[in-house]
Protein backbone atom coordinates (compact mmCIF):
# COMPACT_ATOMS: atom_id res chain seq x y z
CA UNK A 1 0.00 0.00 0.00
CA UNK A 2 1.43 3.35 -0.98
CA UNK A 3 1.97 6.09 1.59
CA UNK A 4 -0.66 8.30 -0.11
CA UNK A 5 -3.30 5.55 -0.02
CA UNK A 6 -2.50 4.65 3.58
CA UNK A 7 -2.77 8.28 4.68
CA UNK A 8 -6.11 8.54 2.90
CA UNK A 9 -7.38 5.41 4.67
CA UNK A 10 -5.96 6.70 7.94
CA UNK A 11 -7.96 9.91 7.75
CA UNK A 12 -11.02 7.94 6.71
CA UNK A 13 -10.56 5.61 9.69
CA UNK A 14 -10.21 8.46 12.18
CA UNK A 15 -13.35 10.09 10.78
CA UNK A 16 -15.19 6.76 11.02
CA UNK A 17 -14.19 6.37 14.68
CA UNK A 18 -15.60 9.81 15.45
CA UNK A 19 -18.81 9.41 13.47
CA UNK A 20 -19.56 5.84 14.53
CA UNK A 21 -18.75 6.68 18.15
CA UNK A 22 -21.26 9.51 18.17
CA UNK A 23 -23.95 7.40 16.54
CA UNK A 24 -23.24 4.51 18.91
CA UNK A 25 -23.59 6.81 21.93
CA UNK A 26 -26.92 8.12 20.66
CA UNK A 27 -28.15 4.60 19.96
CA UNK A 28 -27.36 3.39 23.47
CA UNK A 29 -28.90 6.43 25.13
CA UNK A 30 -32.04 6.31 22.97
CA UNK A 31 -32.67 2.60 23.55
CA UNK A 32 -35.91 2.43 25.55
CA UNK A 33 -34.92 -0.66 27.54
CA UNK A 34 -31.21 -1.22 28.26
CA UNK A 35 -32.09 -4.64 29.69
CA UNK A 36 -33.50 -5.84 26.36
CA UNK A 37 -31.44 -8.72 24.98
CA UNK A 38 -29.26 -7.68 22.06
CA UNK A 39 -27.75 -11.18 21.66
CA UNK A 40 -28.43 -14.54 23.26
CA UNK A 41 -26.01 -13.67 26.08
CA UNK A 42 -25.86 -9.88 26.31
CA UNK A 43 -28.37 -7.12 26.90
CA UNK A 44 -28.08 -3.73 25.25
CA UNK A 45 -26.31 -2.50 28.40
CA UNK A 46 -23.93 -5.47 28.35
CA UNK A 47 -23.11 -4.93 24.67
CA UNK A 48 -22.35 -1.26 25.29
CA UNK A 49 -20.09 -2.22 28.20
CA UNK A 50 -18.29 -4.71 25.95
CA UNK A 51 -17.61 -2.04 23.34
CA UNK A 52 -16.28 0.17 26.13
CA UNK A 53 -13.95 -2.66 27.15
CA UNK A 54 -12.66 -2.86 23.57
CA UNK A 55 -12.03 0.89 23.52
CA UNK A 56 -10.13 0.60 26.81
CA UNK A 57 -8.05 -2.23 25.36
CA UNK A 58 -7.25 -0.09 22.31
CA UNK A 59 -6.23 2.75 24.58
CA UNK A 60 -4.05 0.44 26.65
CA UNK A 61 -2.17 -0.60 23.50
CA UNK A 62 -1.88 2.88 22.03
CA UNK A 63 -1.24 5.06 25.08
CA UNK A 64 1.69 4.17 27.37
CA UNK A 65 0.18 6.41 30.04
CA UNK A 66 -3.24 4.73 30.04
CA UNK A 67 -4.08 2.94 33.29
CA UNK A 68 -4.86 -0.74 32.71
CA UNK A 69 -8.47 -1.86 33.20
CA UNK A 70 -9.06 -3.55 36.58
CA UNK A 71 -8.88 -7.06 35.15
CA UNK A 72 -6.47 -9.46 36.88
CA UNK A 73 -3.89 -11.04 34.57
CA UNK A 74 -5.19 -9.10 31.57
CA UNK A 75 -1.99 -9.01 29.50
CA UNK A 76 -1.29 -12.72 30.00
CA UNK A 77 -4.91 -13.48 29.15
CA UNK A 78 -4.76 -11.45 25.94
CA UNK A 79 -1.47 -13.06 24.89
CA UNK A 80 -2.99 -16.53 25.24
CA UNK A 81 -6.24 -15.76 23.40
CA UNK A 82 -7.01 -17.15 19.96
CA UNK A 83 -10.02 -16.70 17.72
CA UNK A 84 -11.84 -19.64 19.31
CA UNK A 85 -11.31 -18.48 22.91
CA UNK A 86 -12.23 -14.82 22.45
CA UNK A 87 -15.65 -15.46 24.00
CA UNK A 88 -14.00 -16.77 27.18
CA UNK A 89 -11.71 -13.73 27.30
CA UNK A 90 -14.67 -11.39 26.85
CA UNK A 91 -16.58 -13.11 29.65
CA UNK A 92 -13.63 -12.77 32.01
CA UNK A 93 -13.20 -9.08 31.20
CA UNK A 94 -16.93 -8.37 31.54
CA UNK A 95 -17.02 -9.93 35.02
CA UNK A 96 -14.54 -7.31 36.19
CA UNK A 97 -15.94 -4.31 34.32
CA UNK A 98 -19.27 -4.12 36.08
CA UNK A 99 -20.63 -0.69 35.08
CA UNK A 100 -23.86 -1.05 33.10
CA UNK A 101 -25.50 2.38 33.44
CA UNK A 102 -25.86 3.47 29.77
CA UNK A 103 -25.11 7.13 30.49
CA UNK A 104 -21.97 6.29 32.44
CA UNK A 105 -20.79 3.74 29.86
CA UNK A 106 -21.30 6.08 26.91
CA UNK A 107 -19.60 8.94 28.73
CA UNK A 108 -16.58 6.74 29.42
CA UNK A 109 -16.62 5.50 25.82
CA UNK A 110 -16.65 9.06 24.50
CA UNK A 111 -13.70 9.92 26.74
CA UNK A 112 -11.78 6.83 25.61
CA UNK A 113 -12.40 7.59 21.92
CA UNK A 114 -11.28 11.19 22.35
CA UNK A 115 -8.11 9.98 24.04
CA UNK A 116 -7.46 7.38 21.32
CA UNK A 117 -7.74 10.02 18.62
CA UNK A 118 -5.53 12.40 20.58
CA UNK A 119 -2.67 9.97 21.24
CA UNK A 120 -2.68 8.71 17.63
CA UNK A 121 -2.91 12.14 16.02
CA UNK A 122 0.76 12.14 15.02
CA UNK A 123 1.23 8.36 14.98
CA UNK A 124 2.51 6.32 12.05
CA UNK A 125 -0.63 4.40 11.02
CA UNK A 126 1.53 1.55 9.68
CA UNK A 127 3.37 1.03 12.97
CA UNK A 128 2.28 -2.05 14.88
CA UNK A 129 1.19 -2.98 18.39
CA UNK A 130 0.83 -6.42 19.96
CA UNK A 131 -2.76 -7.62 19.80
CA UNK A 132 -4.58 -10.70 21.09
CA UNK A 133 -2.59 -13.88 20.57
CA UNK A 134 0.56 -11.75 20.13
CA UNK A 135 -0.62 -10.74 16.65
CA UNK A 136 0.89 -7.59 15.19
CA UNK A 137 -1.80 -5.07 14.27
CA UNK A 138 -1.16 -1.66 12.78
CA UNK A 139 -2.32 1.47 14.58
CA UNK A 140 -4.76 2.02 11.70
CA UNK A 141 -5.97 -1.55 12.14
CA UNK A 142 -6.64 -1.03 15.85
CA UNK A 143 -8.92 1.90 15.04
CA UNK A 144 -10.57 -0.01 12.19
CA UNK A 145 -11.30 -2.85 14.60
CA UNK A 146 -12.94 -0.42 17.03
CA UNK A 147 -15.15 0.92 14.23
CA UNK A 148 -16.21 -2.62 13.38
CA UNK A 149 -17.01 -3.43 17.02
CA UNK A 150 -19.28 -0.40 17.24
CA UNK A 151 -20.94 -1.20 13.90
CA UNK A 152 -21.61 -4.88 14.63
CA UNK A 153 -22.73 -4.47 18.25
CA UNK A 154 -24.70 -1.40 17.23
CA UNK A 155 -26.53 -3.63 14.75
CA UNK A 156 -27.38 -6.03 17.60
CA UNK A 157 -28.65 -3.26 19.84
CA UNK A 158 -30.59 -1.45 17.13
CA UNK A 159 -32.50 -4.64 16.31
CA UNK A 160 -33.35 -5.14 19.98
CA UNK A 161 -34.42 -1.50 20.39
CA UNK A 162 -36.12 -1.33 16.98
CA UNK A 163 -34.07 1.70 16.05
CA UNK A 164 -32.33 2.48 12.74
CA UNK A 165 -28.62 1.68 12.44
CA UNK A 166 -26.96 2.50 9.12
CA UNK A 167 -23.73 0.60 8.42
CA UNK A 168 -21.77 2.47 5.73
CA UNK A 169 -19.91 -0.02 3.54
CA UNK A 170 -16.92 2.32 3.23
CA UNK A 171 -16.50 2.30 7.02
CA UNK A 172 -17.17 -1.43 7.37
CA UNK A 173 -14.53 -2.13 4.70
CA UNK A 174 -11.78 -0.75 6.94
CA UNK A 175 -11.93 -3.90 9.09
CA UNK A 176 -11.05 -6.23 6.23
CA UNK A 177 -8.40 -4.04 4.66
CA UNK A 178 -6.63 -2.46 7.63
CA UNK A 179 -7.20 -5.00 10.38
CA UNK A 180 -7.50 -8.47 8.87
CA UNK A 181 -5.34 -8.29 5.75
CA UNK A 182 -2.63 -6.14 7.32
CA UNK A 183 -2.51 -8.37 10.41
CA UNK A 184 -1.99 -11.43 8.21
CA UNK A 185 0.64 -9.53 6.26
CA UNK A 186 2.52 -8.52 9.44
CA UNK A 187 1.90 -11.47 11.79
CA UNK A 188 -1.22 -12.99 13.26
CA UNK A 189 0.84 -14.69 15.98
CA UNK A 190 -1.25 -17.42 17.56
CA UNK A 191 -4.58 -15.67 16.99
CA UNK A 192 -5.79 -18.22 14.45
CA UNK A 193 -6.39 -21.61 16.01
CA UNK A 194 -3.88 -23.94 14.35
CA UNK A 195 -5.06 -26.97 16.29
CA UNK A 196 -7.98 -27.42 13.88
CA UNK A 197 -7.75 -29.86 10.99
CA UNK A 198 -5.72 -28.30 8.18
CA UNK A 199 -6.24 -28.95 4.47
CA UNK A 200 -3.51 -30.92 2.74
CA UNK A 201 -3.33 -28.64 -0.28
CA UNK A 202 -2.91 -24.91 -0.78
CA UNK A 203 -6.17 -22.95 -0.80
CA UNK A 204 -6.21 -19.39 -2.11
CA UNK A 205 -9.21 -17.07 -1.91
CA UNK A 206 -9.43 -13.81 -3.82
CA UNK A 207 -11.48 -11.16 -1.99
CA UNK A 208 -13.04 -8.42 -4.11
CA UNK A 209 -15.00 -5.33 -3.12
CA UNK A 210 -15.46 -1.90 -4.64
CA UNK A 211 -14.46 -0.51 -1.24
CA UNK A 212 -11.17 -2.39 -0.78
CA UNK A 213 -8.11 -3.33 -2.82
CA UNK A 214 -8.39 -6.87 -4.14
CA UNK A 215 -6.49 -9.28 -1.88
CA UNK A 216 -5.62 -12.97 -2.16
CA UNK A 217 -5.33 -14.83 1.13
CA UNK A 218 -3.78 -18.29 0.97
CA UNK A 219 -3.68 -21.16 3.42
CA UNK A 220 -0.68 -23.40 2.82
CA UNK A 221 1.18 -25.81 5.07
CA UNK A 222 -0.74 -24.68 8.12
CA UNK A 223 -0.12 -20.94 7.74
CA UNK A 224 -2.12 -18.09 6.25
CA UNK A 225 -0.44 -15.40 4.17
CA UNK A 226 -1.18 -12.68 1.65
CA UNK A 227 -0.37 -13.92 -1.85
CA UNK A 228 1.10 -11.61 -4.49
CA UNK A 229 -1.42 -9.94 -6.82
CA UNK A 230 -2.11 -12.07 -9.86
CA UNK A 231 -1.35 -15.39 -8.14
CA UNK A 232 -3.74 -18.23 -9.00
CA UNK A 233 -6.71 -18.68 -6.69
CA UNK A 234 -9.27 -21.38 -6.05
CA UNK A 235 -12.15 -19.22 -4.88
CA UNK A 236 -13.26 -15.70 -5.72
CA UNK A 237 -15.39 -13.94 -3.14
CA UNK A 238 -17.06 -10.64 -4.00
CA UNK A 239 -18.57 -8.92 -1.01
CA UNK A 240 -20.46 -5.93 0.30
CA UNK A 241 -18.42 -5.04 3.42
CA UNK A 242 -21.16 -4.29 5.96
CA UNK A 243 -23.09 -7.49 5.28
CA UNK A 244 -19.88 -9.50 4.89
CA UNK A 245 -18.79 -8.44 8.38
CA UNK A 246 -22.19 -9.38 9.80
CA UNK A 247 -21.75 -12.81 8.22
CA UNK A 248 -18.18 -13.18 9.50
CA UNK A 249 -19.33 -12.49 13.04
CA UNK A 250 -22.33 -14.81 12.88
CA UNK A 251 -25.06 -12.17 12.74
CA UNK A 252 -26.45 -13.37 9.43
CA UNK A 253 -26.02 -16.77 7.83
CA UNK A 254 -23.94 -17.46 4.77
CA UNK A 255 -27.13 -18.53 2.99
CA UNK A 256 -28.78 -15.20 3.77
CA UNK A 257 -25.71 -13.28 2.63
CA UNK A 258 -25.62 -15.29 -0.60
CA UNK A 259 -29.35 -14.92 -1.20
CA UNK A 260 -29.03 -11.14 -0.97
CA UNK A 261 -25.90 -11.21 -3.15
CA UNK A 262 -24.03 -9.53 -0.32
CA UNK A 263 -21.44 -12.28 -0.80
CA UNK A 264 -20.97 -13.90 -4.21
CA UNK A 265 -18.73 -16.94 -4.43
CA UNK A 266 -17.09 -18.11 -7.66
CA UNK A 267 -13.75 -19.26 -9.00
CA UNK A 268 -12.54 -22.59 -10.35
CA UNK A 269 -12.84 -24.51 -7.04
CA UNK A 270 -15.43 -22.70 -4.88
CA UNK A 271 -16.00 -25.80 -2.72
CA UNK A 272 -12.62 -25.22 -1.11
CA UNK A 273 -13.94 -22.13 0.68
CA UNK A 274 -15.40 -24.27 3.47
CA UNK A 275 -12.00 -25.75 4.34
CA UNK A 276 -10.42 -22.28 4.21
CA UNK A 277 -13.03 -20.82 6.60
CA UNK A 278 -12.51 -23.66 9.05
CA UNK A 279 -9.16 -22.02 9.79
CA UNK A 280 -9.66 -18.39 8.75
CA UNK A 281 -12.76 -17.26 10.61
CA UNK A 282 -13.86 -14.66 13.14
CA UNK A 283 -15.17 -15.36 16.67
CA UNK A 284 -18.76 -16.02 15.67
CA UNK A 285 -19.42 -19.17 17.72
CA UNK A 286 -20.26 -20.99 14.51
CA UNK A 287 -17.70 -23.17 12.80
CA UNK A 288 -18.13 -23.57 9.02
Coordinates of C-alpha atoms in Angstrom, one line a residue:
X1 CA 0.0 0.0 0.0
X2 CA 1.4 3.4 -1.0
X3 CA 2.0 6.1 1.6
X4 CA -0.7 8.3 -0.1
X5 CA -3.3 5.5 0.0
X6 CA -2.5 4.7 3.6
X7 CA -2.8 8.3 4.7
X8 CA -6.1 8.5 2.9
X9 CA -7.4 5.4 4.7
X10 CA -6.0 6.7 7.9
X11 CA -8.0 9.9 7.8
X12 CA -11.0 7.9 6.7
X13 CA -10.6 5.6 9.7
X14 CA -10.2 8.5 12.2
X15 CA -13.4 10.1 10.8
X16 CA -15.2 6.8 11.0
X17 CA -14.2 6.4 14.7
X18 CA -15.6 9.8 15.4
X19 CA -18.8 9.4 13.5
X20 CA -19.6 5.8 14.5
X21 CA -18.8 6.7 18.2
X22 CA -21.3 9.5 18.2
X23 CA -23.9 7.4 16.5
X24 CA -23.2 4.5 18.9
X25 CA -23.6 6.8 21.9
X26 CA -26.9 8.1 20.7
X27 CA -28.2 4.6 20.0
X28 CA -27.4 3.4 23.5
X29 CA -28.9 6.4 25.1
X30 CA -32.0 6.3 23.0
X31 CA -32.7 2.6 23.6
X32 CA -35.9 2.4 25.5
X33 CA -34.9 -0.7 27.5
X34 CA -31.2 -1.2 28.3
X35 CA -32.1 -4.6 29.7
X36 CA -33.5 -5.8 26.4
X37 CA -31.4 -8.7 25.0
X38 CA -29.3 -7.7 22.1
X39 CA -27.8 -11.2 21.7
X40 CA -28.4 -14.5 23.3
X41 CA -26.0 -13.7 26.1
X42 CA -25.9 -9.9 26.3
X43 CA -28.4 -7.1 26.9
X44 CA -28.1 -3.7 25.3
X45 CA -26.3 -2.5 28.4
X46 CA -23.9 -5.5 28.3
X47 CA -23.1 -4.9 24.7
X48 CA -22.4 -1.3 25.3
X49 CA -20.1 -2.2 28.2
X50 CA -18.3 -4.7 26.0
X51 CA -17.6 -2.0 23.3
X52 CA -16.3 0.2 26.1
X53 CA -13.9 -2.7 27.2
X54 CA -12.7 -2.9 23.6
X55 CA -12.0 0.9 23.5
X56 CA -10.1 0.6 26.8
X57 CA -8.0 -2.2 25.4
X58 CA -7.2 -0.1 22.3
X59 CA -6.2 2.7 24.6
X60 CA -4.0 0.4 26.7
X61 CA -2.2 -0.6 23.5
X62 CA -1.9 2.9 22.0
X63 CA -1.2 5.1 25.1
X64 CA 1.7 4.2 27.4
X65 CA 0.2 6.4 30.0
X66 CA -3.2 4.7 30.0
X67 CA -4.1 2.9 33.3
X68 CA -4.9 -0.7 32.7
X69 CA -8.5 -1.9 33.2
X70 CA -9.1 -3.6 36.6
X71 CA -8.9 -7.1 35.1
X72 CA -6.5 -9.5 36.9
X73 CA -3.9 -11.0 34.6
X74 CA -5.2 -9.1 31.6
X75 CA -2.0 -9.0 29.5
X76 CA -1.3 -12.7 30.0
X77 CA -4.9 -13.5 29.1
X78 CA -4.8 -11.4 25.9
X79 CA -1.5 -13.1 24.9
X80 CA -3.0 -16.5 25.2
X81 CA -6.2 -15.8 23.4
X82 CA -7.0 -17.2 20.0
X83 CA -10.0 -16.7 17.7
X84 CA -11.8 -19.6 19.3
X85 CA -11.3 -18.5 22.9
X86 CA -12.2 -14.8 22.4
X87 CA -15.6 -15.5 24.0
X88 CA -14.0 -16.8 27.2
X89 CA -11.7 -13.7 27.3
X90 CA -14.7 -11.4 26.8
X91 CA -16.6 -13.1 29.7
X92 CA -13.6 -12.8 32.0
X93 CA -13.2 -9.1 31.2
X94 CA -16.9 -8.4 31.5
X95 CA -17.0 -9.9 35.0
X96 CA -14.5 -7.3 36.2
X97 CA -15.9 -4.3 34.3
X98 CA -19.3 -4.1 36.1
X99 CA -20.6 -0.7 35.1
X100 CA -23.9 -1.0 33.1
X101 CA -25.5 2.4 33.4
X102 CA -25.9 3.5 29.8
X103 CA -25.1 7.1 30.5
X104 CA -22.0 6.3 32.4
X105 CA -20.8 3.7 29.9
X106 CA -21.3 6.1 26.9
X107 CA -19.6 8.9 28.7
X108 CA -16.6 6.7 29.4
X109 CA -16.6 5.5 25.8
X110 CA -16.6 9.1 24.5
X111 CA -13.7 9.9 26.7
X112 CA -11.8 6.8 25.6
X113 CA -12.4 7.6 21.9
X114 CA -11.3 11.2 22.4
X115 CA -8.1 10.0 24.0
X116 CA -7.5 7.4 21.3
X117 CA -7.7 10.0 18.6
X118 CA -5.5 12.4 20.6
X119 CA -2.7 10.0 21.2
X120 CA -2.7 8.7 17.6
X121 CA -2.9 12.1 16.0
X122 CA 0.8 12.1 15.0
X123 CA 1.2 8.4 15.0
X124 CA 2.5 6.3 12.0
X125 CA -0.6 4.4 11.0
X126 CA 1.5 1.5 9.7
X127 CA 3.4 1.0 13.0
X128 CA 2.3 -2.1 14.9
X129 CA 1.2 -3.0 18.4
X130 CA 0.8 -6.4 20.0
X131 CA -2.8 -7.6 19.8
X132 CA -4.6 -10.7 21.1
X133 CA -2.6 -13.9 20.6
X134 CA 0.6 -11.7 20.1
X135 CA -0.6 -10.7 16.6
X136 CA 0.9 -7.6 15.2
X137 CA -1.8 -5.1 14.3
X138 CA -1.2 -1.7 12.8
X139 CA -2.3 1.5 14.6
X140 CA -4.8 2.0 11.7
X141 CA -6.0 -1.6 12.1
X142 CA -6.6 -1.0 15.9
X143 CA -8.9 1.9 15.0
X144 CA -10.6 0.0 12.2
X145 CA -11.3 -2.8 14.6
X146 CA -12.9 -0.4 17.0
X147 CA -15.1 0.9 14.2
X148 CA -16.2 -2.6 13.4
X149 CA -17.0 -3.4 17.0
X150 CA -19.3 -0.4 17.2
X151 CA -20.9 -1.2 13.9
X152 CA -21.6 -4.9 14.6
X153 CA -22.7 -4.5 18.2
X154 CA -24.7 -1.4 17.2
X155 CA -26.5 -3.6 14.8
X156 CA -27.4 -6.0 17.6
X157 CA -28.6 -3.3 19.8
X158 CA -30.6 -1.5 17.1
X159 CA -32.5 -4.6 16.3
X160 CA -33.3 -5.1 20.0
X161 CA -34.4 -1.5 20.4
X162 CA -36.1 -1.3 17.0
X163 CA -34.1 1.7 16.0
X164 CA -32.3 2.5 12.7
X165 CA -28.6 1.7 12.4
X166 CA -27.0 2.5 9.1
X167 CA -23.7 0.6 8.4
X168 CA -21.8 2.5 5.7
X169 CA -19.9 0.0 3.5
X170 CA -16.9 2.3 3.2
X171 CA -16.5 2.3 7.0
X172 CA -17.2 -1.4 7.4
X173 CA -14.5 -2.1 4.7
X174 CA -11.8 -0.8 6.9
X175 CA -11.9 -3.9 9.1
X176 CA -11.0 -6.2 6.2
X177 CA -8.4 -4.0 4.7
X178 CA -6.6 -2.5 7.6
X179 CA -7.2 -5.0 10.4
X180 CA -7.5 -8.5 8.9
X181 CA -5.3 -8.3 5.7
X182 CA -2.6 -6.1 7.3
X183 CA -2.5 -8.4 10.4
X184 CA -2.0 -11.4 8.2
X185 CA 0.6 -9.5 6.3
X186 CA 2.5 -8.5 9.4
X187 CA 1.9 -11.5 11.8
X188 CA -1.2 -13.0 13.3
X189 CA 0.8 -14.7 16.0
X190 CA -1.3 -17.4 17.6
X191 CA -4.6 -15.7 17.0
X192 CA -5.8 -18.2 14.5
X193 CA -6.4 -21.6 16.0
X194 CA -3.9 -23.9 14.3
X195 CA -5.1 -27.0 16.3
X196 CA -8.0 -27.4 13.9
X197 CA -7.7 -29.9 11.0
X198 CA -5.7 -28.3 8.2
X199 CA -6.2 -29.0 4.5
X200 CA -3.5 -30.9 2.7
X201 CA -3.3 -28.6 -0.3
X202 CA -2.9 -24.9 -0.8
X203 CA -6.2 -22.9 -0.8
X204 CA -6.2 -19.4 -2.1
X205 CA -9.2 -17.1 -1.9
X206 CA -9.4 -13.8 -3.8
X207 CA -11.5 -11.2 -2.0
X208 CA -13.0 -8.4 -4.1
X209 CA -15.0 -5.3 -3.1
X210 CA -15.5 -1.9 -4.6
X211 CA -14.5 -0.5 -1.2
X212 CA -11.2 -2.4 -0.8
X213 CA -8.1 -3.3 -2.8
X214 CA -8.4 -6.9 -4.1
X215 CA -6.5 -9.3 -1.9
X216 CA -5.6 -13.0 -2.2
X217 CA -5.3 -14.8 1.1
X218 CA -3.8 -18.3 1.0
X219 CA -3.7 -21.2 3.4
X220 CA -0.7 -23.4 2.8
X221 CA 1.2 -25.8 5.1
X222 CA -0.7 -24.7 8.1
X223 CA -0.1 -20.9 7.7
X224 CA -2.1 -18.1 6.2
X225 CA -0.4 -15.4 4.2
X226 CA -1.2 -12.7 1.6
X227 CA -0.4 -13.9 -1.9
X228 CA 1.1 -11.6 -4.5
X229 CA -1.4 -9.9 -6.8
X230 CA -2.1 -12.1 -9.9
X231 CA -1.4 -15.4 -8.1
X232 CA -3.7 -18.2 -9.0
X233 CA -6.7 -18.7 -6.7
X234 CA -9.3 -21.4 -6.0
X235 CA -12.2 -19.2 -4.9
X236 CA -13.3 -15.7 -5.7
X237 CA -15.4 -13.9 -3.1
X238 CA -17.1 -10.6 -4.0
X239 CA -18.6 -8.9 -1.0
X240 CA -20.5 -5.9 0.3
X241 CA -18.4 -5.0 3.4
X242 CA -21.2 -4.3 6.0
X243 CA -23.1 -7.5 5.3
X244 CA -19.9 -9.5 4.9
X245 CA -18.8 -8.4 8.4
X246 CA -22.2 -9.4 9.8
X247 CA -21.7 -12.8 8.2
X248 CA -18.2 -13.2 9.5
X249 CA -19.3 -12.5 13.0
X250 CA -22.3 -14.8 12.9
X251 CA -25.1 -12.2 12.7
X252 CA -26.4 -13.4 9.4
X253 CA -26.0 -16.8 7.8
X254 CA -23.9 -17.5 4.8
X255 CA -27.1 -18.5 3.0
X256 CA -28.8 -15.2 3.8
X257 CA -25.7 -13.3 2.6
X258 CA -25.6 -15.3 -0.6
X259 CA -29.4 -14.9 -1.2
X260 CA -29.0 -11.1 -1.0
X261 CA -25.9 -11.2 -3.1
X262 CA -24.0 -9.5 -0.3
X263 CA -21.4 -12.3 -0.8
X264 CA -21.0 -13.9 -4.2
X265 CA -18.7 -16.9 -4.4
X266 CA -17.1 -18.1 -7.7
X267 CA -13.8 -19.3 -9.0
X268 CA -12.5 -22.6 -10.3
X269 CA -12.8 -24.5 -7.0
X270 CA -15.4 -22.7 -4.9
X271 CA -16.0 -25.8 -2.7
X272 CA -12.6 -25.2 -1.1
X273 CA -13.9 -22.1 0.7
X274 CA -15.4 -24.3 3.5
X275 CA -12.0 -25.7 4.3
X276 CA -10.4 -22.3 4.2
X277 CA -13.0 -20.8 6.6
X278 CA -12.5 -23.7 9.1
X279 CA -9.2 -22.0 9.8
X280 CA -9.7 -18.4 8.8
X281 CA -12.8 -17.3 10.6
X282 CA -13.9 -14.7 13.1
X283 CA -15.2 -15.4 16.7
X284 CA -18.8 -16.0 15.7
X285 CA -19.4 -19.2 17.7
X286 CA -20.3 -21.0 14.5
X287 CA -17.7 -23.2 12.8
X288 CA -18.1 -23.6 9.0

